[in-house]
Short mmCIF file of C-alpha atoms (C1' of nucleotides) in Angstrom, two decimals:
data_model
loop_
_atom_site.label_atom_id
_atom_site.label_comp_id
_atom_site.label_asym_id
_atom_site.label_seq_id
_atom_site.Cartn_x
_atom_site.Cartn_y
_atom_site.Cartn_z
CA MET H 163 96.45 61.14 80.21
CA PHE H 164 98.28 62.57 77.21
CA ASP H 165 100.63 60.36 75.18
CA GLN H 166 104.03 60.54 76.92
CA ASN H 167 105.89 59.56 73.75
CA VAL H 168 104.90 62.68 71.83
CA HIS H 169 107.45 65.55 71.90
CA ARG H 170 105.26 68.60 72.27
CA VAL H 171 105.58 72.32 71.73
CA GLY H 172 102.78 74.36 73.26
CA PHE H 173 101.55 77.91 73.68
CA ALA H 174 99.66 79.93 76.25
CA CYS H 175 96.29 81.49 76.96
CA LYS H 176 95.17 82.80 73.57
CA ILE H 177 94.78 81.74 69.95
CA GLN H 178 95.77 84.34 67.36
CA THR H 179 94.50 84.32 63.80
CA SER H 180 97.14 86.82 62.68
CA HIS H 181 99.58 89.29 64.22
CA ASP H 182 98.00 90.95 67.28
CA LYS H 183 94.60 89.53 66.32
CA ALA H 184 92.78 87.12 68.59
CA ASP H 185 89.62 85.54 67.17
CA PRO H 186 86.74 86.36 69.58
CA LYS H 187 85.16 82.98 68.84
CA LEU H 188 88.34 81.26 70.02
CA ASN H 189 89.09 83.23 73.19
CA THR H 190 87.65 83.87 76.61
CA LYS H 191 86.29 87.18 77.85
CA SER H 192 86.36 88.76 81.27
CA THR H 193 85.11 91.75 83.23
CA THR H 194 86.32 93.91 86.10
CA ILE H 195 85.39 93.90 89.77
CA SER H 196 84.72 97.58 89.46
CA TYR H 197 82.17 97.06 86.67
CA LEU H 198 80.38 94.31 88.60
CA ALA H 199 80.25 96.52 91.68
CA ARG H 200 78.49 99.26 89.71
CA GLN H 201 75.63 96.93 88.69
CA THR H 202 72.58 95.70 90.54
CA GLN H 203 73.19 92.16 91.76
CA ALA H 204 70.76 90.82 89.13
CA ASN H 205 72.65 92.55 86.34
CA ALA H 206 76.03 91.50 87.69
CA TYR H 207 74.88 87.89 87.92
CA GLY H 208 73.53 88.20 84.38
CA LYS H 209 76.94 89.42 83.22
CA LEU H 210 78.70 86.53 84.97
CA TRP H 211 76.28 84.06 83.35
CA ASP H 212 76.99 85.56 79.92
CA LEU H 213 80.73 85.26 80.49
CA LEU H 214 80.37 81.73 81.83
CA GLU H 215 78.47 80.61 78.73
CA HIS H 216 80.86 82.42 76.41
CA ASN H 217 83.94 81.00 78.09
CA MET H 218 82.69 77.40 78.16
CA THR H 219 81.92 77.73 74.44
CA THR H 220 85.25 79.28 73.51
CA ILE H 221 87.34 76.85 75.57
CA GLN H 222 85.59 73.99 73.81
CA ALA H 223 86.39 75.75 70.53
CA GLN H 224 90.03 76.08 71.59
CA LEU H 225 90.21 72.33 72.13
CA VAL H 226 88.64 71.66 68.74
CA TYR H 227 91.26 73.96 67.22
CA LEU H 228 94.01 72.04 69.05
CA SER H 229 92.59 68.65 68.04
CA LYS H 230 93.12 69.58 64.40
CA LEU H 231 96.82 70.27 64.94
CA PRO H 232 99.43 67.48 64.78
CA ASN H 233 99.82 65.69 68.12
CA ASN H 234 103.13 67.40 68.82
CA GLN H 235 101.37 70.79 68.89
CA ARG H 236 98.57 69.72 71.20
CA MET H 237 99.72 71.44 74.37
CA PHE H 238 97.96 74.52 75.69
CA ARG H 239 97.89 76.67 78.79
CA LEU H 240 94.33 77.63 79.64
CA THR H 241 93.85 81.23 80.73
CA SER H 242 93.08 81.93 84.38
CA ASP H 243 90.17 84.12 83.23
CA VAL H 244 87.79 81.17 82.85
CA LEU H 245 85.59 82.23 85.77
CA PRO H 246 85.94 85.97 86.34
CA ALA H 247 85.93 87.19 89.97
CA TYR H 248 85.76 83.64 91.33
CA THR H 249 88.22 84.42 94.13
CA HIS H 250 86.71 87.79 95.06
CA GLU H 251 84.61 87.48 98.20
CA ASP H 252 81.72 89.50 96.78
CA TRP H 253 81.35 87.27 93.73
CA MET H 254 82.41 83.82 94.84
CA PRO H 255 78.84 83.01 96.00
CA PHE H 256 77.70 83.29 92.38
CA TYR H 257 79.79 80.26 91.50
CA PHE H 258 78.39 78.12 94.32
CA GLN H 259 74.74 78.42 93.30
CA ALA H 260 73.32 75.01 92.43
CA ASP H 261 72.52 75.89 88.82
CA VAL H 262 75.98 77.36 88.22
CA VAL H 263 77.67 74.33 89.78
CA ALA H 264 75.58 72.03 87.59
CA TYR H 265 76.50 74.07 84.52
CA LEU H 266 80.19 73.96 85.38
CA GLU H 267 80.09 70.21 86.03
CA LYS H 268 78.38 69.57 82.72
CA HIS H 269 80.65 71.70 80.56
CA LEU H 270 84.02 71.35 82.26
CA SER H 271 83.73 67.57 82.53
CA LYS H 272 83.03 67.50 78.79
CA ILE H 273 86.04 69.75 78.17
CA GLY H 274 88.30 67.43 80.20
CA GLU H 275 87.01 64.34 78.44
CA TYR H 276 87.51 65.97 75.07
CA ALA H 277 91.11 66.92 75.92
CA ARG H 278 91.91 63.37 77.04
CA ALA H 279 90.21 61.81 74.01
CA ASN H 280 92.18 64.08 71.68
CA ASP H 281 95.59 63.81 73.35
CA ILE H 282 95.75 67.48 74.37
CA ARG H 283 98.11 68.32 77.22
CA LEU H 284 96.65 71.11 79.38
CA SER H 285 97.95 73.42 82.09
CA PHE H 286 97.29 76.57 84.11
CA HIS H 287 99.60 79.30 85.32
CA PRO H 288 98.09 81.28 88.22
CA GLY H 289 99.26 84.87 87.98
CA GLN H 290 101.37 87.32 89.89
CA TYR H 291 99.00 87.57 92.84
CA CYS H 292 99.43 83.93 93.77
CA VAL H 293 102.42 84.05 96.11
CA LEU H 294 102.33 80.91 98.24
CA ALA H 295 105.65 81.74 99.92
CA SER H 296 104.87 85.37 100.85
CA GLU H 297 106.05 86.59 104.24
CA ASN H 298 102.61 88.16 104.66
CA PRO H 299 100.12 85.60 106.07
CA GLY H 300 97.18 87.40 104.46
CA VAL H 301 98.82 87.09 101.07
CA ILE H 302 99.34 83.37 101.68
CA GLU H 303 95.62 83.00 102.46
CA ASN H 304 94.63 84.78 99.26
CA SER H 305 97.17 82.79 97.30
CA ILE H 306 95.82 79.49 98.56
CA THR H 307 92.31 80.63 97.60
CA GLU H 308 93.65 81.60 94.18
CA PHE H 309 95.43 78.28 93.72
CA GLU H 310 92.35 76.35 94.85
CA TYR H 311 90.27 78.24 92.27
CA HIS H 312 92.47 76.63 89.64
CA ALA H 313 92.22 73.32 91.48
CA ASP H 314 88.41 73.57 91.37
CA LEU H 315 88.57 73.94 87.59
CA ILE H 316 91.03 71.06 87.40
CA ARG H 317 88.68 68.87 89.47
CA TYR H 318 85.66 69.82 87.36
CA MET H 319 87.62 68.78 84.27
CA GLY H 320 88.47 65.42 85.82
CA TYR H 321 92.17 66.06 86.36
CA GLY H 322 94.36 66.10 89.46
CA ARG H 323 93.70 62.40 89.96
CA THR H 324 97.26 61.27 89.31
CA PHE H 325 100.58 63.07 89.72
CA GLN H 326 101.01 65.68 86.97
CA ASP H 327 98.11 64.59 84.77
CA PHE H 328 97.68 68.40 84.60
CA LYS H 329 100.21 71.14 85.40
CA CYS H 330 99.41 74.19 87.51
CA ASN H 331 102.56 76.27 87.64
CA VAL H 332 103.65 79.09 89.95
CA HIS H 333 106.89 80.79 90.89
CA VAL H 334 108.29 80.48 94.41
CA GLY H 335 107.74 84.20 95.00
CA GLY H 336 107.83 85.95 98.35
CA LYS H 337 110.49 85.96 101.02
CA LEU H 338 109.87 82.55 102.58
CA GLY H 339 111.29 80.71 99.59
CA PRO H 340 111.09 76.93 99.09
CA GLN H 341 110.22 76.29 102.73
CA GLY H 342 107.19 78.55 102.29
CA ILE H 343 106.09 76.32 99.41
CA VAL H 344 106.50 73.21 101.57
CA ALA H 345 104.34 74.84 104.27
CA ALA H 346 101.66 75.87 101.75
CA LEU H 347 101.60 72.41 100.15
CA LYS H 348 100.35 70.92 103.40
CA ARG H 349 97.30 73.17 103.19
CA LEU H 350 96.39 72.41 99.58
CA SER H 351 93.79 69.95 98.28
CA PRO H 352 94.95 66.61 96.81
CA GLU H 353 94.24 67.86 93.28
CA ALA H 354 96.29 70.99 93.93
CA ARG H 355 99.20 68.96 95.32
CA ASN H 356 99.10 66.61 92.33
CA THR H 357 99.26 69.45 89.82
CA LEU H 358 101.50 72.08 91.45
CA THR H 359 104.75 72.80 89.66
CA ILE H 360 107.37 75.32 90.74
CA GLU H 361 109.27 77.39 88.19
CA ASN H 362 112.66 79.05 88.63
CA ALA H 363 112.52 82.86 88.45
CA GLU H 364 114.83 85.49 86.98
CA PHE H 365 115.92 87.52 89.99
CA THR H 366 115.10 85.85 93.26
CA TRP H 367 114.56 82.10 93.50
CA GLY H 368 116.48 80.33 90.74
CA ILE H 369 117.16 76.69 89.93
CA ASP H 370 119.11 76.00 93.10
CA ALA H 371 116.11 77.09 95.19
CA SER H 372 113.74 75.03 93.02
CA LEU H 373 115.87 71.94 93.52
CA GLU H 374 115.26 72.10 97.28
CA LEU H 375 111.69 71.08 96.37
CA VAL H 376 112.57 68.08 94.26
CA GLU H 377 110.96 65.67 96.75
CA HIS H 378 107.82 67.80 97.11
CA CYS H 379 106.58 68.72 93.64
CA ALA H 380 107.44 68.71 89.96
CA LEU H 381 109.80 71.45 88.80
CA VAL H 382 109.54 73.54 85.66
CA LEU H 383 112.81 74.75 84.19
CA ASP H 384 112.39 78.13 82.54
CA ILE H 385 115.49 78.36 80.39
CA HIS H 386 115.06 82.08 79.67
CA HIS H 387 114.66 82.91 83.37
CA HIS H 388 117.81 80.94 84.08
CA TRP H 389 119.64 82.88 81.37
CA ILE H 390 118.53 86.20 82.92
CA HIS H 391 119.57 84.87 86.34
CA SER H 392 123.02 83.67 85.32
CA GLY H 393 123.83 84.45 81.69
CA GLU H 394 124.16 80.70 81.14
CA TYR H 395 122.61 78.66 78.34
CA ILE H 396 121.98 75.57 80.44
CA GLN H 397 122.28 72.25 78.63
CA PRO H 398 119.97 69.22 78.76
CA THR H 399 122.97 67.19 79.94
CA ASP H 400 123.39 69.44 83.00
CA SER H 401 123.05 67.51 86.27
CA ARG H 402 120.63 70.12 87.58
CA PHE H 403 118.30 69.47 84.64
CA LYS H 404 118.50 65.72 85.29
CA ARG H 405 117.29 66.40 88.83
CA VAL H 406 114.49 68.61 87.47
CA CYS H 407 113.42 65.67 85.27
CA ASP H 408 113.52 63.32 88.25
CA SER H 409 111.03 65.55 90.08
CA TRP H 410 108.40 64.55 87.49
CA ARG H 411 108.52 60.93 88.70
CA GLY H 412 108.21 59.39 85.25
CA VAL H 413 105.85 61.95 83.71
CA ARG H 414 107.30 63.81 80.73
CA PRO H 415 108.54 67.19 82.07
CA VAL H 416 107.70 70.64 80.71
CA ILE H 417 110.19 73.46 80.25
CA HIS H 418 109.39 77.09 79.45
CA LEU H 419 111.00 79.00 76.62
CA SER H 420 111.03 82.69 75.86
CA THR H 421 113.44 85.16 74.32
CA SER H 422 114.31 88.81 74.88
CA ARG H 423 112.14 91.16 72.89
CA GLU H 424 113.12 91.69 69.27
CA ASP H 425 112.34 95.40 69.62
CA VAL H 426 114.65 95.71 72.64
CA ILE H 427 117.78 94.14 71.18
CA VAL H 428 116.99 95.59 67.78
CA ASP H 429 118.93 94.22 64.81
CA HIS H 430 120.45 91.40 66.85
CA ASP H 431 121.79 88.66 64.57
CA PRO H 432 119.11 85.92 64.67
CA SER H 433 121.72 83.24 64.02
CA VAL H 434 123.65 84.10 67.22
CA ARG H 435 122.41 83.61 70.77
CA PRO H 436 122.26 86.84 72.79
CA ASP H 437 125.22 87.26 75.16
CA LEU H 438 124.00 88.53 78.54
CA ALA H 439 127.28 90.04 79.76
CA GLN H 440 127.85 91.76 76.44
CA LEU H 441 124.30 93.15 76.34
CA LYS H 442 124.58 94.44 79.90
CA ALA H 443 127.88 96.11 79.02
CA MET H 444 126.01 97.80 76.18
CA GLY H 445 123.55 99.22 78.70
CA PHE H 446 120.64 96.77 78.43
CA THR H 447 119.20 96.06 81.86
CA SER H 448 118.00 92.67 83.09
CA ALA H 449 114.51 94.10 83.42
CA LYS H 450 114.50 95.04 79.73
CA LEU H 451 115.98 91.74 78.61
CA ARG H 452 113.47 89.83 80.69
CA ALA H 453 110.43 90.98 78.68
CA HIS H 454 109.10 88.38 76.26
CA SER H 455 109.44 88.60 72.50
CA ASP H 456 106.56 88.52 70.04
CA TYR H 457 108.04 85.60 68.11
CA CYS H 458 110.68 82.89 68.27
CA TRP H 459 112.88 85.18 66.25
CA ASN H 460 116.32 83.83 67.23
CA GLN H 461 117.17 80.61 65.42
CA ALA H 462 120.22 79.93 67.58
CA VAL H 463 118.10 80.14 70.73
CA ASN H 464 115.46 77.95 69.06
CA ASN H 465 118.00 75.30 68.16
CA TRP H 466 119.35 75.27 71.70
CA ALA H 467 115.82 75.06 73.16
CA LEU H 468 114.94 72.20 70.82
CA THR H 469 117.82 70.11 72.21
CA PHE H 470 115.63 69.76 75.32
CA SER H 471 112.75 68.22 73.39
CA THR H 472 114.20 64.73 73.72
CA TYR H 473 113.52 65.00 77.44
CA ALA H 474 110.76 67.55 77.90
CA ASP H 475 107.82 69.30 76.29
CA ILE H 476 108.42 72.97 75.49
CA MET H 477 105.91 75.66 76.45
CA VAL H 478 106.56 78.77 74.36
CA GLU H 479 105.91 82.02 76.19
CA ALA H 480 105.76 84.57 73.40
CA LYS H 481 103.35 87.41 72.81
CA GLN H 482 102.14 86.11 69.47
CA LYS H 483 101.17 82.77 71.03
CA ASN H 484 100.42 80.00 68.51
CA LEU H 485 102.04 82.02 65.73
CA ALA H 486 105.33 81.95 67.68
CA SER H 487 105.22 78.28 68.68
CA LYS H 488 104.45 77.34 65.08
CA GLN H 489 107.56 79.23 64.04
CA LEU H 490 109.70 77.19 66.45
CA LEU H 491 108.34 73.95 65.01
CA GLU H 492 108.68 74.98 61.41
CA GLN H 493 112.32 75.79 62.02
CA ASN H 494 112.69 72.26 63.41
CA VAL H 495 111.36 70.81 60.16
CA GLN H 496 114.00 72.58 58.05
"C1'" DG G 192 83.47 102.20 65.64
"C1'" DA G 193 87.25 104.87 67.69
"C1'" DG G 194 89.63 106.68 71.50
"C1'" DG G 195 90.71 107.17 76.21
"C1'" DG G 196 90.39 106.01 81.12
"C1'" DT G 197 90.24 102.17 84.20
"C1'" DC G 198 91.47 97.97 86.30
"C1'" DA G 199 91.35 93.07 93.06
"C1'" DA G 200 95.28 91.31 94.34
"C1'" DG G 201 102.11 90.94 94.91
"C1'" DT G 202 106.78 91.56 94.17
"C1'" DC G 203 110.64 93.05 92.03
"C1'" DC G 204 113.75 96.04 89.04
"C1'" DG G 205 115.16 100.42 87.30
"C1'" DT G 206 114.84 105.29 87.18
"C1'" DA X 171 107.83 107.37 94.66
"C1'" DC X 172 106.48 105.45 90.49
"C1'" DG X 173 106.16 102.80 86.06
"C1'" DG X 174 106.77 98.48 83.94
"C1'" DA X 175 106.94 93.65 83.86
"C1'" DC X 176 104.97 89.26 84.85
"C1'" DT X 177 101.37 83.58 81.69
"C1'" DT X 178 97.56 88.18 79.02
"C1'" DG X 179 95.96 94.65 77.33
"C1'" DA X 180 91.01 93.80 77.81
"C1'" DC X 181 87.02 96.15 79.08
"C1'" DC X 182 83.88 99.89 79.67
"C1'" DC X 183 82.24 104.38 78.69
"C1'" DT X 184 81.64 108.29 75.90
"C1'" DC X 185 81.39 110.43 71.77
#
DNA sequence: GAGGGTCAAGTCCGT
DNA sequence: ACGGACTTGACCCTC
């Protein structure tokens, strides 16, 4: 378990060496279903083996990179692309061959041990196709498979043993809402139930919906989503945030931070927080304002976000990844 | 190596 | 109806 007394700022999925540049030695690779389908099975399996070896190597390298950062920067969201095509019915059998399972056990257990030994806080964020509260039963089935793929990785790494020793975050999604999440939870593995977090979204299920789940799972407050939803800069003293913290049952919570794109609200004063009503009156749509910035370019937003760090770790969701989260921290030092 | 077409899946917003 | 956005433009093919 990571050190709960460290106030972390983290980043997601990729490590950049400079603007728009991801070091291939530090990042995973993937393929497409379509490409695999065009190969002979032997060639496709060969491709999946190559990717498996590459991704185990680069994830280990990501952790080494993180271990060299100060403790308060050792928080990282692993990409969902670790095992390409794992949840596709044609390719799942690849991953259940004895030699592949042995390889995964060997390398992922080492990765988990390394993260724990080096005080690195890890998470996943299953993507847009994981909609546990869909009104479509088939989509729920696929979403459970998708979530359990992440749970398999979590188990291989030796997490999911205690409540929120690892975070696996999704949005409520779908039409069923929080009650759909409660129903899906009953069908998930123990590791999945221990790691599931639910995040408030911009347009549909916001904080109030999340809070219906406070007894069922940990809640992630996305402060940018809430701003898009309401125009409000919620404060850490807000009673709703206190309830979000309670949902973590003593584990240090995580919040998500992002900002509207700097090339959408061009020339916006970086020392002033964007005003939603004013921007909408100027013709900016919620959909445009929702998109994530490259960097933590707005110092006023940064300062507001950092007021949460007494209570929660901050996951920065910005296109330039570690370059953006570093910027947030360096501002804090000033 | 550069450039262009392709890519499993869900859901929503805006045009 | 369709493109864009979402935690992420990356990957593959052709020239």
